[in-house]
Amino acid sequence: MDPSCGNCWTNPKKDSWKATLLLAYQSLGVVYGDLSISPLYVYKSTFAEDIHHSETNEEIFGVLSFVFWTLTLVPLFKYVFIVLRADDNGEGGTFALYSLICRHAKVSLLPNQQVADKALSTYKLEPPPTTKNSSRVKTVLENHKSLHVALLILVLLGTCMVIGDGLLTPAISVFSAVSGLELSMSKDHHQYAMVPITCFILVCLFALQHYGTHRIGFFFAPIVLTWLLCISALGLYNIFHWNHHVYQALSPSYMIKFLKKTRKGGWMSLGGILLCITGSEAMFADLGHFSYAAIQIAFTFLVYPALILAYMGQAAYLSKHHHTIHKIGFYVSVPESVRWPVLVVAILASVVGSQAIISGTFSIINQSQSLGCFPRVKVIHTSEKIHGQIYIPEINWLLMILCIAVTIGFRDIKHMGNASGLAVMAVMLVTTCLTSLVIILCWHKPPLVALCFLLFFGSIELLYFSASLIKFLEGAWLPILLALFLVTIMFVWHYTTVKKYEYDLHNKVSLEWLLALGPSLGIARVPGVGLVFTDLTSGIPANFSRFVTNLPAFHRVLVFVCIKSVPVPYVPPAERYLVGRVGPAAHRSYRCIVRYGYRDVHQDVDSFESELVSRLSEFIRYGGIIDVCKEEEEGLGSTRLAVIGTVSLAGARAFEMEDEREPASVSVGFQTVDSVSDIVEIGVQERRVRFAVDEGCETEEEVRDLYEAQQAGIAFILGHSHVRAKQGSSVWKRLAINLGYNFLRRNCRGADVSLKVPPASLLEVGMVYIV
């Protein structure tokens, strides 16, 4: 996918129905792999212990009724018709919802937003609210810092449960598919063959991840399509051959009869029934790769009917087979003549479903890292053509080890199902809560509408969640333990990141200090370009003052580089660089803010320093045109920044700027957040101005100085930070920062690795943060 166009797989308004159908077909292998293999283990997990199949068939018909209405209400009504519309520039998932909320309300904990960010083409806002109620909810949310923290923890919890699902789904999917061997092997052989075969398939699956999905992805859609047609045909065969009256069980009355008869056992068995919607979240999470119409068509007209037929067929078979010779499962309803082909297709489909959730885990960890909520890890982009296909080596091998450990430790579908079910329902609950806020803040609907949505779908999901939670000791403890561990890591990392930013904000030095540095103080300007990396969007960072204090020299060309994330999925390359001067032109000091979305590829150019110098030269050439007004410093730093890198007009280079000053001025005026308080809105109508000018000779000297400095060498000046909690801090804060954060920092990828800094060009400045 080309990052410059956001959701560029399709534009639903422009694409023909043929293109939409093609996308719907392609979505089968990416979106529905996990959801489509649920018939392998739903009935087996449901009847594992809590309830038993009797000759009255009330249990099996009650379970079928629950499965039907759960599939209808949650994936079909909730996701397809409501949640999929809560997209962020065509992107879906937990972070898309959080991004929408952060854009419409000031709830972000990291105060590095700029008014300039609102000028991004992907920074879309809904029209202003028309009701007072929605603005009241927004005011309450913005005025309570505790609600900001609670919202972040909720998002992190949903993220951790997705990671937990990425751990559990491959194990239960492959194990369930391989379990079909039990009907073709003796009990002794089956007992010793199941786990090794499952582990072998899992090792092969994770070992192939570094090749990228695009290498084998064209097989995925045909496999899932074959599997869906297979279970549909089996379902129809069983319905007409064994019990064609099974459709009566779709009546909600069978759910009431089921609960009346089974009571507590029936409620506890809901933990197995909910597995029928495992993978529904993928429809929303993978929305950016396809279109709303494509996902809607694929689910409504193929996946949903196929799953219903599969569950009805199994129920029809079981309604006529009450003996206990074979355990209840998927393969007992498969005719013996086709059992082996079905087994092969099932294993392939389980691998495809596992691949989808593993790729999703990589994606959500990359998004967490972009928003400062996860320690830095190495991200490898496996496709040059398709944006977003990534591979994270550390996470891949850790997931493989944990998957194998779960398979060997649990060894049965019951415990795996309990664990997977709790993780699935937790993610869905988080999505329901965040969508309720989107309905109020972004869609500007009355709070009553959001409350109805929350109560209706939240009550269904809470019922299933409670049934999973009651089985804490029977496997459900695993996702809870994993989520607590990951949430702790992510919150500690994000909390300390915010505290470091606040420390930098309060300790930055003034522009006057920088301009006063000169030969009279023994400061020398040496040849070359110095790139000073900082998290600040304005002012001179404290690590640079420390550098100059210890080494009284800095480079002839100085660039303060800030790489920051914006609450949008993608930042077009033409709008990525904000460039401005720090001080007068003769000082040869600049500021460059490089903006990325939470789904963007960081450092997506071959040579970041060459790209940066190119952007600076473009800015310098047109600096004389836009800098007609005297810059205002306020003792903090430059407030003039221009967007560099737009498409040229009529052969001449061009750039855009957002003018937030009086219409008569052609200066660029972007204000930044200079305190940790809320952003002050500017009540001036924005207007976008495009310049297309020929290069003049006035700037040739400055451009020549820049390229001469580049030839002399580029140095990357990074802060090497050590964070300590201030005296008097609580025990928990000291443990989190002094031990937790510093341990994570020492054992994760360094900033130089993530920025691809050549070791010979690296200068690290030691900094101690007291927060």
mmCIF file of N, CA, C and O in Angstrom, residues 634-705:
data_model
loop_
_atom_site.group_PDB
_atom_site.id
_atom_site.type_symbol
_atom_site.label_atom_id
_atom_site.label_comp_id
_atom_site.label_asym_id
_atom_site.label_seq_id
_atom_site.Cartn_x
_atom_site.Cartn_y
_atom_site.Cartn_z
ATOM 1 N N GLU A 634 9.893 34.545 21.442
ATOM 2 C CA GLU A 634 9.353 34.411 22.786
ATOM 3 C C GLU A 634 10.331 33.724 23.713
ATOM 4 O O GLU A 634 9.948 33.151 24.738
ATOM 5 N N GLY A 635 11.600 33.745 23.374
ATOM 6 C CA GLY A 635 12.597 33.109 24.215
ATOM 7 C C GLY A 635 12.561 31.612 24.215
ATOM 8 O O GLY A 635 13.195 30.948 25.011
ATOM 9 N N LEU A 636 11.803 31.021 23.286
ATOM 10 C CA LEU A 636 11.629 29.565 23.331
ATOM 11 C C LEU A 636 12.080 28.880 22.058
ATOM 12 O O LEU A 636 12.525 27.754 22.077
ATOM 13 N N GLY A 637 11.931 29.498 20.940
ATOM 14 C CA GLY A 637 12.298 28.845 19.689
ATOM 15 C C GLY A 637 11.448 29.361 18.556
ATOM 16 O O GLY A 637 10.499 30.113 18.740
ATOM 17 N N SER A 638 11.798 28.937 17.378
ATOM 18 C CA SER A 638 11.131 29.430 16.188
ATOM 19 C C SER A 638 9.689 28.971 16.133
ATOM 20 O O SER A 638 9.361 27.852 16.501
ATOM 21 N N THR A 639 8.817 29.872 15.685
ATOM 22 C CA THR A 639 7.416 29.516 15.497
ATOM 23 C C THR A 639 7.032 29.554 14.026
ATOM 24 O O THR A 639 5.869 29.588 13.691
ATOM 25 N N ARG A 640 8.034 29.609 13.115
ATOM 26 C CA ARG A 640 7.778 29.634 11.691
ATOM 27 C C ARG A 640 8.174 28.299 11.077
ATOM 28 O O ARG A 640 9.341 27.947 11.076
ATOM 29 N N LEU A 641 7.207 27.575 10.585
ATOM 30 C CA LEU A 641 7.493 26.281 9.977
ATOM 31 C C LEU A 641 6.710 26.162 8.682
ATOM 32 O O LEU A 641 5.541 26.538 8.620
ATOM 33 N N ALA A 642 7.348 25.612 7.658
ATOM 34 C CA ALA A 642 6.698 25.430 6.358
ATOM 35 C C ALA A 642 6.655 23.958 6.010
ATOM 36 O O ALA A 642 7.565 23.197 6.327
ATOM 37 N N VAL A 643 5.580 23.561 5.355
ATOM 38 C CA VAL A 643 5.454 22.183 4.875
ATOM 39 C C VAL A 643 6.225 22.064 3.574
ATOM 40 O O VAL A 643 5.893 22.727 2.590
ATOM 41 N N ILE A 644 7.252 21.237 3.559
ATOM 42 C CA ILE A 644 8.118 21.101 2.387
ATOM 43 C C ILE A 644 7.938 19.718 1.787
ATOM 44 O O ILE A 644 7.957 18.717 2.491
ATOM 45 N N GLY A 645 7.798 19.691 0.443
ATOM 46 C CA GLY A 645 7.764 18.399 -0.237
ATOM 47 C C GLY A 645 6.530 18.141 -1.037
ATOM 48 O O GLY A 645 6.150 17.001 -1.234
ATOM 49 N N THR A 646 5.857 19.171 -1.503
ATOM 50 C CA THR A 646 4.646 18.966 -2.289
ATOM 51 C C THR A 646 4.976 18.793 -3.757
ATOM 52 O O THR A 646 6.099 18.936 -4.194
ATOM 53 N N VAL A 647 3.960 18.515 -4.532
ATOM 54 C CA VAL A 647 4.130 18.273 -5.963
ATOM 55 C C VAL A 647 4.409 19.598 -6.661
ATOM 56 O O VAL A 647 3.807 20.617 -6.367
ATOM 57 N N SER A 648 5.328 19.572 -7.586
ATOM 58 C CA SER A 648 5.704 20.800 -8.280
ATOM 59 C C SER A 648 4.652 21.207 -9.300
ATOM 60 O O SER A 648 3.884 20.401 -9.791
ATOM 61 N N LEU A 649 4.665 22.482 -9.594
ATOM 62 C CA LEU A 649 3.723 23.031 -10.558
ATOM 63 C C LEU A 649 4.479 23.579 -11.767
ATOM 64 O O LEU A 649 5.385 24.391 -11.628
ATOM 65 N N ALA A 650 4.102 23.167 -12.945
ATOM 66 C CA ALA A 650 4.653 23.702 -14.201
ATOM 67 C C ALA A 650 6.162 23.668 -14.223
ATOM 68 O O ALA A 650 6.832 24.590 -14.647
ATOM 69 N N GLY A 651 6.731 22.600 -13.715
ATOM 70 C CA GLY A 651 8.167 22.435 -13.760
ATOM 71 C C GLY A 651 8.907 23.127 -12.653
ATOM 72 O O GLY A 651 10.085 22.888 -12.457
ATOM 73 N N ALA A 652 8.269 24.023 -11.909
ATOM 74 C CA ALA A 652 8.939 24.715 -10.817
ATOM 75 C C ALA A 652 8.639 24.010 -9.518
ATOM 76 O O ALA A 652 7.574 23.455 -9.326
ATOM 77 N N ARG A 653 9.585 24.011 -8.614
ATOM 78 C CA ARG A 653 9.357 23.381 -7.317
ATOM 79 C C ARG A 653 8.289 24.161 -6.563
ATOM 80 O O ARG A 653 8.093 25.350 -6.772
ATOM 81 N N ALA A 654 7.635 23.482 -5.678
ATOM 82 C CA ALA A 654 6.548 24.138 -4.960
ATOM 83 C C ALA A 654 6.535 23.699 -3.514
ATOM 84 O O ALA A 654 7.127 22.702 -3.155
ATOM 85 N N PHE A 655 5.862 24.456 -2.700
ATOM 86 C CA PHE A 655 5.658 24.059 -1.317
ATOM 87 C C PHE A 655 4.340 24.631 -0.860
ATOM 88 O O PHE A 655 3.758 25.521 -1.476
ATOM 89 N N GLU A 656 3.833 24.078 0.240
ATOM 90 C CA GLU A 656 2.596 24.576 0.810
ATOM 91 C C GLU A 656 2.858 25.080 2.202
ATOM 92 O O GLU A 656 3.787 24.651 2.872
ATOM 93 N N MET A 657 2.005 25.969 2.625
ATOM 94 C CA MET A 657 2.080 26.407 4.003
ATOM 95 C C MET A 657 0.661 26.609 4.498
ATOM 96 O O MET A 657 -0.264 26.818 3.725
ATOM 97 N N GLU A 658 0.518 26.545 5.792
ATOM 98 C CA GLU A 658 -0.762 26.850 6.401
ATOM 99 C C GLU A 658 -0.659 28.227 7.024
ATOM 100 O O GLU A 658 0.170 28.444 7.910
ATOM 101 N N ASP A 659 -1.453 29.169 6.545
ATOM 102 C CA ASP A 659 -1.381 30.529 7.044
ATOM 103 C C ASP A 659 -2.395 30.715 8.153
ATOM 104 O O ASP A 659 -3.593 30.624 7.933
ATOM 105 N N GLU A 660 -1.910 30.959 9.378
ATOM 106 C CA GLU A 660 -2.795 31.164 10.510
ATOM 107 C C GLU A 660 -2.694 32.593 11.017
ATOM 108 O O GLU A 660 -3.126 32.906 12.114
ATOM 109 N N ARG A 661 -2.069 33.476 10.214
ATOM 110 C CA ARG A 661 -1.950 34.865 10.604
ATOM 111 C C ARG A 661 -2.983 35.688 9.841
ATOM 112 O O ARG A 661 -3.897 35.160 9.229
ATOM 113 N N GLU A 662 -2.826 36.978 9.827
ATOM 114 C CA GLU A 662 -3.748 37.830 9.096
ATOM 115 C C GLU A 662 -3.634 37.550 7.601
ATOM 116 O O GLU A 662 -2.563 37.215 7.093
ATOM 117 N N PRO A 663 -4.707 37.693 6.851
ATOM 118 C CA PRO A 663 -4.667 37.375 5.423
ATOM 119 C C PRO A 663 -3.630 38.161 4.643
ATOM 120 O O PRO A 663 -3.154 37.699 3.619
ATOM 121 N N ALA A 664 -3.233 39.332 5.126
ATOM 122 C CA ALA A 664 -2.275 40.137 4.376
ATOM 123 C C ALA A 664 -0.863 39.598 4.471
ATOM 124 O O ALA A 664 -0.001 39.925 3.684
ATOM 125 N N SER A 665 -0.605 38.723 5.445
ATOM 126 C CA SER A 665 0.741 38.206 5.657
ATOM 127 C C SER A 665 0.936 36.936 4.865
ATOM 128 O O SER A 665 0.033 36.136 4.718
ATOM 129 N N VAL A 666 2.149 36.758 4.366
ATOM 130 C CA VAL A 666 2.469 35.510 3.684
ATOM 131 C C VAL A 666 3.481 34.716 4.477
ATOM 132 O O VAL A 666 4.163 33.871 3.947
ATOM 133 N N SER A 667 3.624 34.998 5.752
ATOM 134 C CA SER A 667 4.526 34.232 6.598
ATOM 135 C C SER A 667 3.825 32.986 7.077
ATOM 136 O O SER A 667 2.608 32.920 7.140
ATOM 137 N N VAL A 668 4.619 31.999 7.430
ATOM 138 C CA VAL A 668 4.076 30.768 7.975
ATOM 139 C C VAL A 668 4.061 30.898 9.478
ATOM 140 O O VAL A 668 5.084 31.180 10.075
ATOM 141 N N GLY A 669 2.950 30.670 10.114
ATOM 142 C CA GLY A 669 2.889 30.833 11.560
ATOM 143 C C GLY A 669 2.234 29.660 12.234
ATOM 144 O O GLY A 669 1.025 29.629 12.400
ATOM 145 N N PHE A 670 3.011 28.676 12.669
ATOM 146 C CA PHE A 670 2.471 27.523 13.368
ATOM 147 C C PHE A 670 2.853 27.633 14.820
ATOM 148 O O PHE A 670 4.029 27.623 15.157
ATOM 149 N N GLN A 671 1.897 27.685 15.697
ATOM 150 C CA GLN A 671 2.205 27.727 17.109
ATOM 151 C C GLN A 671 2.303 26.314 17.645
ATOM 152 O O GLN A 671 1.618 25.418 17.208
ATOM 153 N N THR A 672 3.168 26.140 18.605
ATOM 154 C CA THR A 672 3.363 24.825 19.203
ATOM 155 C C THR A 672 2.980 24.874 20.662
ATOM 156 O O THR A 672 2.783 25.934 21.241
ATOM 157 N N VAL A 673 2.876 23.730 21.261
ATOM 158 C CA VAL A 673 2.529 23.654 22.670
ATOM 159 C C VAL A 673 3.769 23.940 23.492
ATOM 160 O O VAL A 673 4.744 23.208 23.433
ATOM 161 N N ASP A 674 3.762 25.002 24.241
ATOM 162 C CA ASP A 674 4.940 25.397 25.020
ATOM 163 C C ASP A 674 4.784 25.082 26.491
ATOM 164 O O ASP A 674 5.585 25.493 27.324
ATOM 165 N N SER A 675 3.772 24.390 26.876
ATOM 166 C CA SER A 675 3.593 23.973 28.262
ATOM 167 C C SER A 675 2.817 22.686 28.263
ATOM 168 O O SER A 675 2.305 22.252 27.244
ATOM 169 N N VAL A 676 2.715 22.076 29.420
ATOM 170 C CA VAL A 676 2.009 20.803 29.498
ATOM 171 C C VAL A 676 0.521 21.014 29.703
ATOM 172 O O VAL A 676 -0.219 20.073 29.926
ATOM 173 N N SER A 677 0.096 22.248 29.649
ATOM 174 C CA SER A 677 -1.332 22.518 29.752
ATOM 175 C C SER A 677 -2.005 22.263 28.416
ATOM 176 O O SER A 677 -1.369 21.919 27.428
ATOM 177 N N ASP A 678 -3.288 22.490 28.390
ATOM 178 C CA ASP A 678 -4.033 22.243 27.165
ATOM 179 C C ASP A 678 -3.604 23.183 26.060
ATOM 180 O O ASP A 678 -3.129 24.295 26.294
ATOM 181 N N ILE A 679 -3.825 22.762 24.830
ATOM 182 C CA ILE A 679 -3.482 23.571 23.678
ATOM 183 C C ILE A 679 -4.457 24.744 23.588
ATOM 184 O O ILE A 679 -5.654 24.588 23.783
ATOM 185 N N VAL A 680 -3.944 25.903 23.292
ATOM 186 C CA VAL A 680 -4.795 27.075 23.114
ATOM 187 C C VAL A 680 -5.237 27.113 21.664
ATOM 188 O O VAL A 680 -4.416 27.167 20.745
ATOM 189 N N GLU A 681 -6.530 27.058 21.463
ATOM 190 C CA GLU A 681 -7.054 27.099 20.105
ATOM 191 C C GLU A 681 -6.897 28.515 19.528
ATOM 192 O O GLU A 681 -7.040 29.514 20.231
ATOM 193 N N ILE A 682 -6.611 28.594 18.245
ATOM 194 C CA ILE A 682 -6.490 29.880 17.577
ATOM 195 C C ILE A 682 -7.732 30.082 16.729
ATOM 196 O O ILE A 682 -8.013 29.291 15.833
ATOM 197 N N GLY A 683 -8.464 31.130 17.011
ATOM 198 C CA GLY A 683 -9.725 31.358 16.325
ATOM 199 C C GLY A 683 -9.560 32.115 15.033
ATOM 200 O O GLY A 683 -10.271 33.078 14.768
ATOM 201 N N VAL A 684 -8.607 31.737 14.218
ATOM 202 C CA VAL A 684 -8.382 32.391 12.934
ATOM 203 C C VAL A 684 -8.630 31.370 11.836
ATOM 204 O O VAL A 684 -8.182 30.235 11.924
ATOM 205 N N GLN A 685 -9.337 31.756 10.853
ATOM 206 C CA GLN A 685 -9.640 30.835 9.758
ATOM 207 C C GLN A 685 -8.371 30.477 9.000
ATOM 208 O O GLN A 685 -7.607 31.338 8.596
ATOM 209 N N GLU A 686 -8.128 29.175 8.829
ATOM 210 C CA GLU A 686 -6.948 28.729 8.119
ATOM 211 C C GLU A 686 -7.128 28.931 6.619
ATOM 212 O O GLU A 686 -8.215 28.828 6.089
ATOM 213 N N ARG A 687 -6.048 29.196 5.947
ATOM 214 C CA ARG A 687 -6.087 29.178 4.489
ATOM 215 C C ARG A 687 -4.780 28.583 3.987
ATOM 216 O O ARG A 687 -3.712 28.865 4.541
ATOM 217 N N ARG A 688 -4.872 27.763 2.985
ATOM 218 C CA ARG A 688 -3.697 27.094 2.419
ATOM 219 C C ARG A 688 -3.210 27.884 1.212
ATOM 220 O O ARG A 688 -3.973 28.232 0.323
ATOM 221 N N VAL A 689 -1.925 28.173 1.207
ATOM 222 C CA VAL A 689 -1.328 28.951 0.130
ATOM 223 C C VAL A 689 -0.296 28.092 -0.568
ATOM 224 O O VAL A 689 0.523 27.445 0.084
ATOM 225 N N ARG A 690 -0.309 28.047 -1.881
ATOM 226 C CA ARG A 690 0.667 27.282 -2.654
ATOM 227 C C ARG A 690 1.537 28.261 -3.448
ATOM 228 O O ARG A 690 1.035 29.147 -4.124
ATOM 229 N N PHE A 691 2.865 28.100 -3.318
ATOM 230 C CA PHE A 691 3.806 28.926 -4.053
ATOM 231 C C PHE A 691 4.497 28.069 -5.107
ATOM 232 O O PHE A 691 4.835 26.921 -4.845
ATOM 233 N N ALA A 692 4.746 28.641 -6.245
ATOM 234 C CA ALA A 692 5.550 27.996 -7.275
ATOM 235 C C ALA A 692 6.470 29.064 -7.842
ATOM 236 O O ALA A 692 6.019 29.960 -8.555
ATOM 237 N N VAL A 693 7.730 28.986 -7.468
ATOM 238 C CA VAL A 693 8.661 30.046 -7.842
ATOM 239 C C VAL A 693 9.914 29.438 -8.438
ATOM 240 O O VAL A 693 10.254 28.295 -8.194
ATOM 241 N N ASP A 694 10.610 30.221 -9.222
ATOM 242 C CA ASP A 694 11.905 29.815 -9.753
ATOM 243 C C ASP A 694 12.990 30.146 -8.735
ATOM 244 O O ASP A 694 12.866 31.070 -7.932
ATOM 245 N N GLU A 695 14.039 29.382 -8.763
ATOM 246 C CA GLU A 695 15.134 29.602 -7.831
ATOM 247 C C GLU A 695 15.833 30.928 -8.143
ATOM 248 O O GLU A 695 16.093 31.252 -9.291
ATOM 249 N N GLY A 696 16.146 31.679 -7.075
ATOM 250 C CA GLY A 696 16.861 32.930 -7.236
ATOM 251 C C GLY A 696 18.294 32.777 -6.785
ATOM 252 O O GLY A 696 18.680 31.799 -6.155
ATOM 253 N N CYS A 697 19.106 33.750 -7.092
ATOM 254 C CA CYS A 697 20.523 33.664 -6.749
ATOM 255 C C CYS A 697 20.809 34.114 -5.322
ATOM 256 O O CYS A 697 21.922 33.941 -4.831
ATOM 257 N N GLU A 698 19.788 34.704 -4.650
ATOM 258 C CA GLU A 698 20.016 35.220 -3.305
ATOM 259 C C GLU A 698 20.296 34.110 -2.311
ATOM 260 O O GLU A 698 20.981 34.308 -1.305
ATOM 261 N N THR A 699 19.739 32.963 -2.536
ATOM 262 C CA THR A 699 19.879 31.867 -1.577
ATOM 263 C C THR A 699 20.975 30.884 -1.960
ATOM 264 O O THR A 699 21.177 29.892 -1.247
ATOM 265 N N GLU A 700 21.667 31.129 -3.074
ATOM 266 C CA GLU A 700 22.654 30.159 -3.538
ATOM 267 C C GLU A 700 23.771 29.942 -2.517
ATOM 268 O O GLU A 700 24.266 28.826 -2.349
ATOM 269 N N GLU A 701 24.170 30.991 -1.838
ATOM 270 C CA GLU A 701 25.256 30.852 -0.866
ATOM 271 C C GLU A 701 24.839 29.948 0.294
ATOM 272 O O GLU A 701 25.609 29.075 0.713
ATOM 273 N N GLU A 702 23.603 30.129 0.766
ATOM 274 C CA GLU A 702 23.132 29.303 1.872
ATOM 275 C C GLU A 702 22.975 27.852 1.446
ATOM 276 O O GLU A 702 23.336 26.931 2.186
ATOM 277 N N VAL A 703 22.480 27.639 0.239
ATOM 278 C CA VAL A 703 22.357 26.278 -0.270
ATOM 279 C C VAL A 703 23.729 25.656 -0.458
ATOM 280 O O VAL A 703 23.955 24.475 -0.129
ATOM 281 N N ARG A 704 24.672 26.448 -0.969
ATOM 282 C CA ARG A 704 26.021 25.936 -1.158
ATOM 283 C C ARG A 704 26.657 25.562 0.177
ATOM 284 O O ARG A 704 27.320 24.527 0.293
ATOM 285 N N ASP A 705 26.438 26.391 1.196
ATOM 286 C CA ASP A 705 26.956 26.063 2.528
ATOM 287 C C ASP A 705 26.375 24.748 3.044
ATOM 288 O O ASP A 705 27.072 23.945 3.677
#
